[in-house]
PDB file of C-alpha atoms and ligand atoms in Angstrom:
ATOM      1  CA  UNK A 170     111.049  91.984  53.337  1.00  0.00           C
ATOM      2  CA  UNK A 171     112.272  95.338  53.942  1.00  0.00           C
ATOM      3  CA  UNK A 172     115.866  94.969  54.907  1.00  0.00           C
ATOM      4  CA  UNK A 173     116.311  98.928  55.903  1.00  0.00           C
ATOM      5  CA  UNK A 174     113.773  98.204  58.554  1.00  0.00           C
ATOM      6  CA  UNK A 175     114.518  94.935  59.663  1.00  0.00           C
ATOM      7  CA  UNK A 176     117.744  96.188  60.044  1.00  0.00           C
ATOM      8  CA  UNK A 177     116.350  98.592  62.429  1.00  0.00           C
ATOM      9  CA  UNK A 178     113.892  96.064  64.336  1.00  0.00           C
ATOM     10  CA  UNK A 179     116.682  93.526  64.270  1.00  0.00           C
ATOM     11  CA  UNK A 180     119.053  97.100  66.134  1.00  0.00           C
ATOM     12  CA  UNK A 181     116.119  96.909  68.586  1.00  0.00           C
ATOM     13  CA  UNK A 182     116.483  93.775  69.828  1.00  0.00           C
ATOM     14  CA  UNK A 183     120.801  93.935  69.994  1.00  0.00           C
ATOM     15  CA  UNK A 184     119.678  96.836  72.680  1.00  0.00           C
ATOM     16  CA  UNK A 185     117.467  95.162  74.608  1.00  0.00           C
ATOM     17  CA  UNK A 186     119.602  91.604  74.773  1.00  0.00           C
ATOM     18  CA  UNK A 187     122.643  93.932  75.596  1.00  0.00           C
ATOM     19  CA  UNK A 188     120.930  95.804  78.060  1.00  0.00           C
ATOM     20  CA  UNK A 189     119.495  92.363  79.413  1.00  0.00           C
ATOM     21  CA  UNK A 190     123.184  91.075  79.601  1.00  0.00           C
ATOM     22  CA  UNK A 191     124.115  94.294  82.179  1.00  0.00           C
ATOM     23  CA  UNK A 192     120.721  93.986  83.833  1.00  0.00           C
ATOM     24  CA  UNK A 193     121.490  90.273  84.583  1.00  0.00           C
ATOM     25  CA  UNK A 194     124.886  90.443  85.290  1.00  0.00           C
ATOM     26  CA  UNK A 195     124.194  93.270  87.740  1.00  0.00           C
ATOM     27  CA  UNK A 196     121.882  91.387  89.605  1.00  0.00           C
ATOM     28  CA  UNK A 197     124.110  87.976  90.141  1.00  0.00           C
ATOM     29  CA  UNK A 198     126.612  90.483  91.324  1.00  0.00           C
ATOM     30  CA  UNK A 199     124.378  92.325  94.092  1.00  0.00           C
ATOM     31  CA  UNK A 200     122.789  89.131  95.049  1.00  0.00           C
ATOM     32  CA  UNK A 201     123.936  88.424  99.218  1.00  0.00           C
ATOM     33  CA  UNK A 202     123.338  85.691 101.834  1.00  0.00           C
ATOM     34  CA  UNK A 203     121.125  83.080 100.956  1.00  0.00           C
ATOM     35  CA  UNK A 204     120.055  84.202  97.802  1.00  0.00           C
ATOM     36  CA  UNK A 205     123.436  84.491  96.285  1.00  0.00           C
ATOM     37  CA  UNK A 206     123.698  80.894  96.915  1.00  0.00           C
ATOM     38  CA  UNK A 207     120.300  79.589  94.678  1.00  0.00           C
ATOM     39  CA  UNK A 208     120.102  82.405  92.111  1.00  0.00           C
ATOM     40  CA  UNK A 209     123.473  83.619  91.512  1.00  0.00           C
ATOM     41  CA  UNK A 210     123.891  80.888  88.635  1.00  0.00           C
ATOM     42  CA  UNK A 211     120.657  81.747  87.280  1.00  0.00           C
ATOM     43  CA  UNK A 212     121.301  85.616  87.060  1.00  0.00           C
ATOM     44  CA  UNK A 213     124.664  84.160  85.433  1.00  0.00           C
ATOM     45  CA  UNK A 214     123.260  81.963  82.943  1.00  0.00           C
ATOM     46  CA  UNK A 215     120.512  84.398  81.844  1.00  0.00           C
ATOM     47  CA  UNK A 216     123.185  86.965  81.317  1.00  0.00           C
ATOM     48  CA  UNK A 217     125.172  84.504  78.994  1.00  0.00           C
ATOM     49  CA  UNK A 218     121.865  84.035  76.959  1.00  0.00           C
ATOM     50  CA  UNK A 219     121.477  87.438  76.695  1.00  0.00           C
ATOM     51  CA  UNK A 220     125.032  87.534  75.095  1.00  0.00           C
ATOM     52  CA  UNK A 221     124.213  85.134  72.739  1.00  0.00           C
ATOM     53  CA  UNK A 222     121.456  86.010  71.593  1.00  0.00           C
ATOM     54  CA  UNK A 223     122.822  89.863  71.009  1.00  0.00           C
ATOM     55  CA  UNK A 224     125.626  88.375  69.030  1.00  0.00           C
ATOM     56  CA  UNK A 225     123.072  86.047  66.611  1.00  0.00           C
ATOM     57  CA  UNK A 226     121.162  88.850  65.592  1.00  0.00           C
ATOM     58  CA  UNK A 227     123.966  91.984  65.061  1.00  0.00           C
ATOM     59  CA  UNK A 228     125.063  88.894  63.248  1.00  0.00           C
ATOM     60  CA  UNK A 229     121.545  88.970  60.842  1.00  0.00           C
ATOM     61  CA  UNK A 230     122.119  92.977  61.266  1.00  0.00           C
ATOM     62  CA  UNK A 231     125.488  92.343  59.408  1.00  0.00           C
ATOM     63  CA  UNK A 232     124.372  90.258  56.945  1.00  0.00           C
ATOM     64  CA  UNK A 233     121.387  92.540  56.063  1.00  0.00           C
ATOM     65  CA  UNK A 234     124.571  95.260  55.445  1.00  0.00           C
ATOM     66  CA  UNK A 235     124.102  97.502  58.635  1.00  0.00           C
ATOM     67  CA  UNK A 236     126.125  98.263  61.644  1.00  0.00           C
ATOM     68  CA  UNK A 237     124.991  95.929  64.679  1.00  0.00           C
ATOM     69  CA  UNK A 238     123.801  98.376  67.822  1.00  0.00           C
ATOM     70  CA  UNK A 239     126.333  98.838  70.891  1.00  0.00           C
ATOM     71  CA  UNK A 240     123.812 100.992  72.609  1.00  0.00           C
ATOM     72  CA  UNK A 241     121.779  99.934  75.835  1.00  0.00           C
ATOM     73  CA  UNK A 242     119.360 101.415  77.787  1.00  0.00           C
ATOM     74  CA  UNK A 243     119.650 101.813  81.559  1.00  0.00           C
ATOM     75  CA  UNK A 244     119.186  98.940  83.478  1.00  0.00           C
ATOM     76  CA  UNK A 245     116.586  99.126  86.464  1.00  0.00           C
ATOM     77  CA  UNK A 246     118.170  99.134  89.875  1.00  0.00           C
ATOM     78  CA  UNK A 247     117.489  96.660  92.760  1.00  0.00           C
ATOM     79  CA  UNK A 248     118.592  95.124  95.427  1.00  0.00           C
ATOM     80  CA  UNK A 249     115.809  92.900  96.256  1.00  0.00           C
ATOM     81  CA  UNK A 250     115.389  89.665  94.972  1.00  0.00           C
ATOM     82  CA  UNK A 251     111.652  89.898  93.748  1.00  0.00           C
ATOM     83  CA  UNK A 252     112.360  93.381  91.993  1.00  0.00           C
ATOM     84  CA  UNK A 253     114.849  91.368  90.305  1.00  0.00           C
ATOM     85  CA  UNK A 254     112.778  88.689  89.074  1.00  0.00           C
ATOM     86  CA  UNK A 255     109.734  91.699  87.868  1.00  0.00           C
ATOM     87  CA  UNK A 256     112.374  93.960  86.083  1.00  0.00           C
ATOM     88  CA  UNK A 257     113.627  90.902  84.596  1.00  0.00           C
ATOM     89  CA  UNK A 258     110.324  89.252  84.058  1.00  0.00           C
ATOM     90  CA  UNK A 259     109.422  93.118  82.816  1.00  0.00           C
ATOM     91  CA  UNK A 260     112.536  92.812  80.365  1.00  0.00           C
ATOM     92  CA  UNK A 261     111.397  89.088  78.657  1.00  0.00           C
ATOM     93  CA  UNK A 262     108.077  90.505  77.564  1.00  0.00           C
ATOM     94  CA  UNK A 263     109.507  93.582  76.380  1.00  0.00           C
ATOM     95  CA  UNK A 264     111.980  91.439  74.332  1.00  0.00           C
ATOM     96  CA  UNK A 265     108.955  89.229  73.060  1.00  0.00           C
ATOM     97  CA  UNK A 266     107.067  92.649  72.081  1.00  0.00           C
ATOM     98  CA  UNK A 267     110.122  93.376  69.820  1.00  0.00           C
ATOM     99  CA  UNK A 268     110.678  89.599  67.819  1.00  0.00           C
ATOM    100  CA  UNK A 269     106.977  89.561  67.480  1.00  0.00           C
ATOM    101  CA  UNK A 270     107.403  93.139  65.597  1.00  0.00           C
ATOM    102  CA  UNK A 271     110.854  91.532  63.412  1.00  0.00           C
ATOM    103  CA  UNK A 272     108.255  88.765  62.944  1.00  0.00           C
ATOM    104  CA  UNK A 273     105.879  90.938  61.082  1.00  0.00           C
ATOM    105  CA  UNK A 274     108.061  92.216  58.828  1.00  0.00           C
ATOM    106  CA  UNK A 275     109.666  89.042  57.666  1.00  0.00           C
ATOM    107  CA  UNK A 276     106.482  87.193  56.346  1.00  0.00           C
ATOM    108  CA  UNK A 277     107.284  86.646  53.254  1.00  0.00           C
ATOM    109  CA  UNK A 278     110.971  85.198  54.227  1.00  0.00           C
ATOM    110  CA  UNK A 279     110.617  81.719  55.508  1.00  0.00           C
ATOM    111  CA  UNK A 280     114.355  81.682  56.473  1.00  0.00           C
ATOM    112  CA  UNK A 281     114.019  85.091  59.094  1.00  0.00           C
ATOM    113  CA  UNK A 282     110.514  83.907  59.615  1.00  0.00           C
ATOM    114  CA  UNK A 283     111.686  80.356  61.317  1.00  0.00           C
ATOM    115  CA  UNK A 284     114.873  82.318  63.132  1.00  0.00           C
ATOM    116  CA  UNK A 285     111.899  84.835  64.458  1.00  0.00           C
ATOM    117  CA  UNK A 286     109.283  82.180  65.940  1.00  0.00           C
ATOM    118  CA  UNK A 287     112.274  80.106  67.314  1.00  0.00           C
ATOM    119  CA  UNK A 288     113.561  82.803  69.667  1.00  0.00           C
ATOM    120  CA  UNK A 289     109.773  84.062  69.916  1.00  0.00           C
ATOM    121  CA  UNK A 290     109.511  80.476  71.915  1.00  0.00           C
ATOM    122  CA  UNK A 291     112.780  80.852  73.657  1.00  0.00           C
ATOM    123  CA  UNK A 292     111.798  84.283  74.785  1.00  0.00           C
ATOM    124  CA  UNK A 293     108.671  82.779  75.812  1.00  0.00           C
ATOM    125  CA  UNK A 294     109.389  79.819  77.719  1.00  0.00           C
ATOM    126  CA  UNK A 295     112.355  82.470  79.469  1.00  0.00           C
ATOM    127  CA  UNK A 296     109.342  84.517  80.460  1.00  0.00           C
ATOM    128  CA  UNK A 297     107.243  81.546  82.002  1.00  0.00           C
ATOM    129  CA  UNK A 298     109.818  80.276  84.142  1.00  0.00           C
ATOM    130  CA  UNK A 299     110.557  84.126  85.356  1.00  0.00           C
ATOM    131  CA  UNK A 300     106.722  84.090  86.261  1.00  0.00           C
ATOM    132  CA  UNK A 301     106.538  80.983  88.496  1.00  0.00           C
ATOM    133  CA  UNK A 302     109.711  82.109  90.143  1.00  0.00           C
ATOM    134  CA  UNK A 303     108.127  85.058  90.606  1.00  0.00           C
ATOM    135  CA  UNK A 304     105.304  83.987  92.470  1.00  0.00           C
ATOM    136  CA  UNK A 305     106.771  81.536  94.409  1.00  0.00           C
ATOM    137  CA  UNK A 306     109.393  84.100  95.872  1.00  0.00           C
ATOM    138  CA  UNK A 307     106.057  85.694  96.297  1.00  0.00           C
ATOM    139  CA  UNK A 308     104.118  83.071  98.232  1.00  0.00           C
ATOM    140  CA  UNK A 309     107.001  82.527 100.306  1.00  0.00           C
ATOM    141  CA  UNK A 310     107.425  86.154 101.449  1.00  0.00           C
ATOM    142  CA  UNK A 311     103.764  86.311 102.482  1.00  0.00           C
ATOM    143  CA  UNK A 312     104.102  83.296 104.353  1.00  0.00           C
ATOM    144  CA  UNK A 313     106.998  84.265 106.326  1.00  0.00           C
ATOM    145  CA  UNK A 314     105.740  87.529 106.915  1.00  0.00           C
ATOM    146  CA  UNK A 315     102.123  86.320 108.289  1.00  0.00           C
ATOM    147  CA  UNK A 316     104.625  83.805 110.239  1.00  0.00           C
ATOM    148  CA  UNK A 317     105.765  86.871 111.563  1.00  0.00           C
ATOM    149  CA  UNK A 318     103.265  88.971 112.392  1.00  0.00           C
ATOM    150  CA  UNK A 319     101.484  86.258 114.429  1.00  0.00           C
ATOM    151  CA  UNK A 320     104.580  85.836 116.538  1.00  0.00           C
ATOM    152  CA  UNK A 321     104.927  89.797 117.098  1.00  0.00           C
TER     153      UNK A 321
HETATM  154 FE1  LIG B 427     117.001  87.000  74.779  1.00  0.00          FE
END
């Protein structure tokens, strides 16, 4: 394994889960009425596991002997809560895209390797749920808005 550029995949990922903690965090803090009330603690939680899971790999980044990233990228603006669930929805397979890459270049470390598929599942099963939230806050908003178009 090449540690110089696992280091740098590994950098890649610290972004993104930062980033993921401020987009998350952001969006349990914008969230009003109703909504605050059933997703505020899911925005919350997400943004926790974001933490942690930036602080388990600048810890591999560490061992490995580089500097874990503190950089983030911009996080996506919205007020809404379905643009909420696609950016974040947007973010978990983005996050995916970048283990699966770390995953590649540890092959011949069974240690990283195991690490790599575990959170590769975590991501995953983070990504699923975000889906069928996603359409369900779908469904719902086309119902109530054929609701009320037959009533205007
Ligand atoms: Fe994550």
């Amino acid at each position: 394994m090449d540690k110089a550029k696992v280091i740098d995949k590994l950098n890649q990922a610290v972004t993104l889960e930062l980033t993921g903690l401020l987009q998350y965090n952001q969006y349990a803090q914008v969230l009003v009425g109703q909504d605050r009330k059933v997703w505020e603690g899911f925005f919350k939680d997400n943004s926790d596991e974001a933490l942690a899971h930036a602080r388990k790999f600048a810890s591999r980044v560490v061992s490995l002997g580089g500097v874990p990233s503190t950089e983030t990228h911009p996080i996506k603006p919205a007020t809404m809560l379905h643009e909420m669930l696609e950016h974040s929805l947007e973010h978990e397979r983005h996050a995916i895209t970048v283990y699966e890459e770390a995953l590649t270049l540890c092959q011949d470390n069974t240690a990283y390797r195991n690490l790599l598929e575990d959170q590769i599942q975590t991501e995953t099963d983070d990504a699923e749920e975000l889906e069928k939230f996603l359409g369900q806050v779908i469904r719902l908003a086309g119902h109530h808005h054929r609701r009320m178009s037959k009533t205007a």
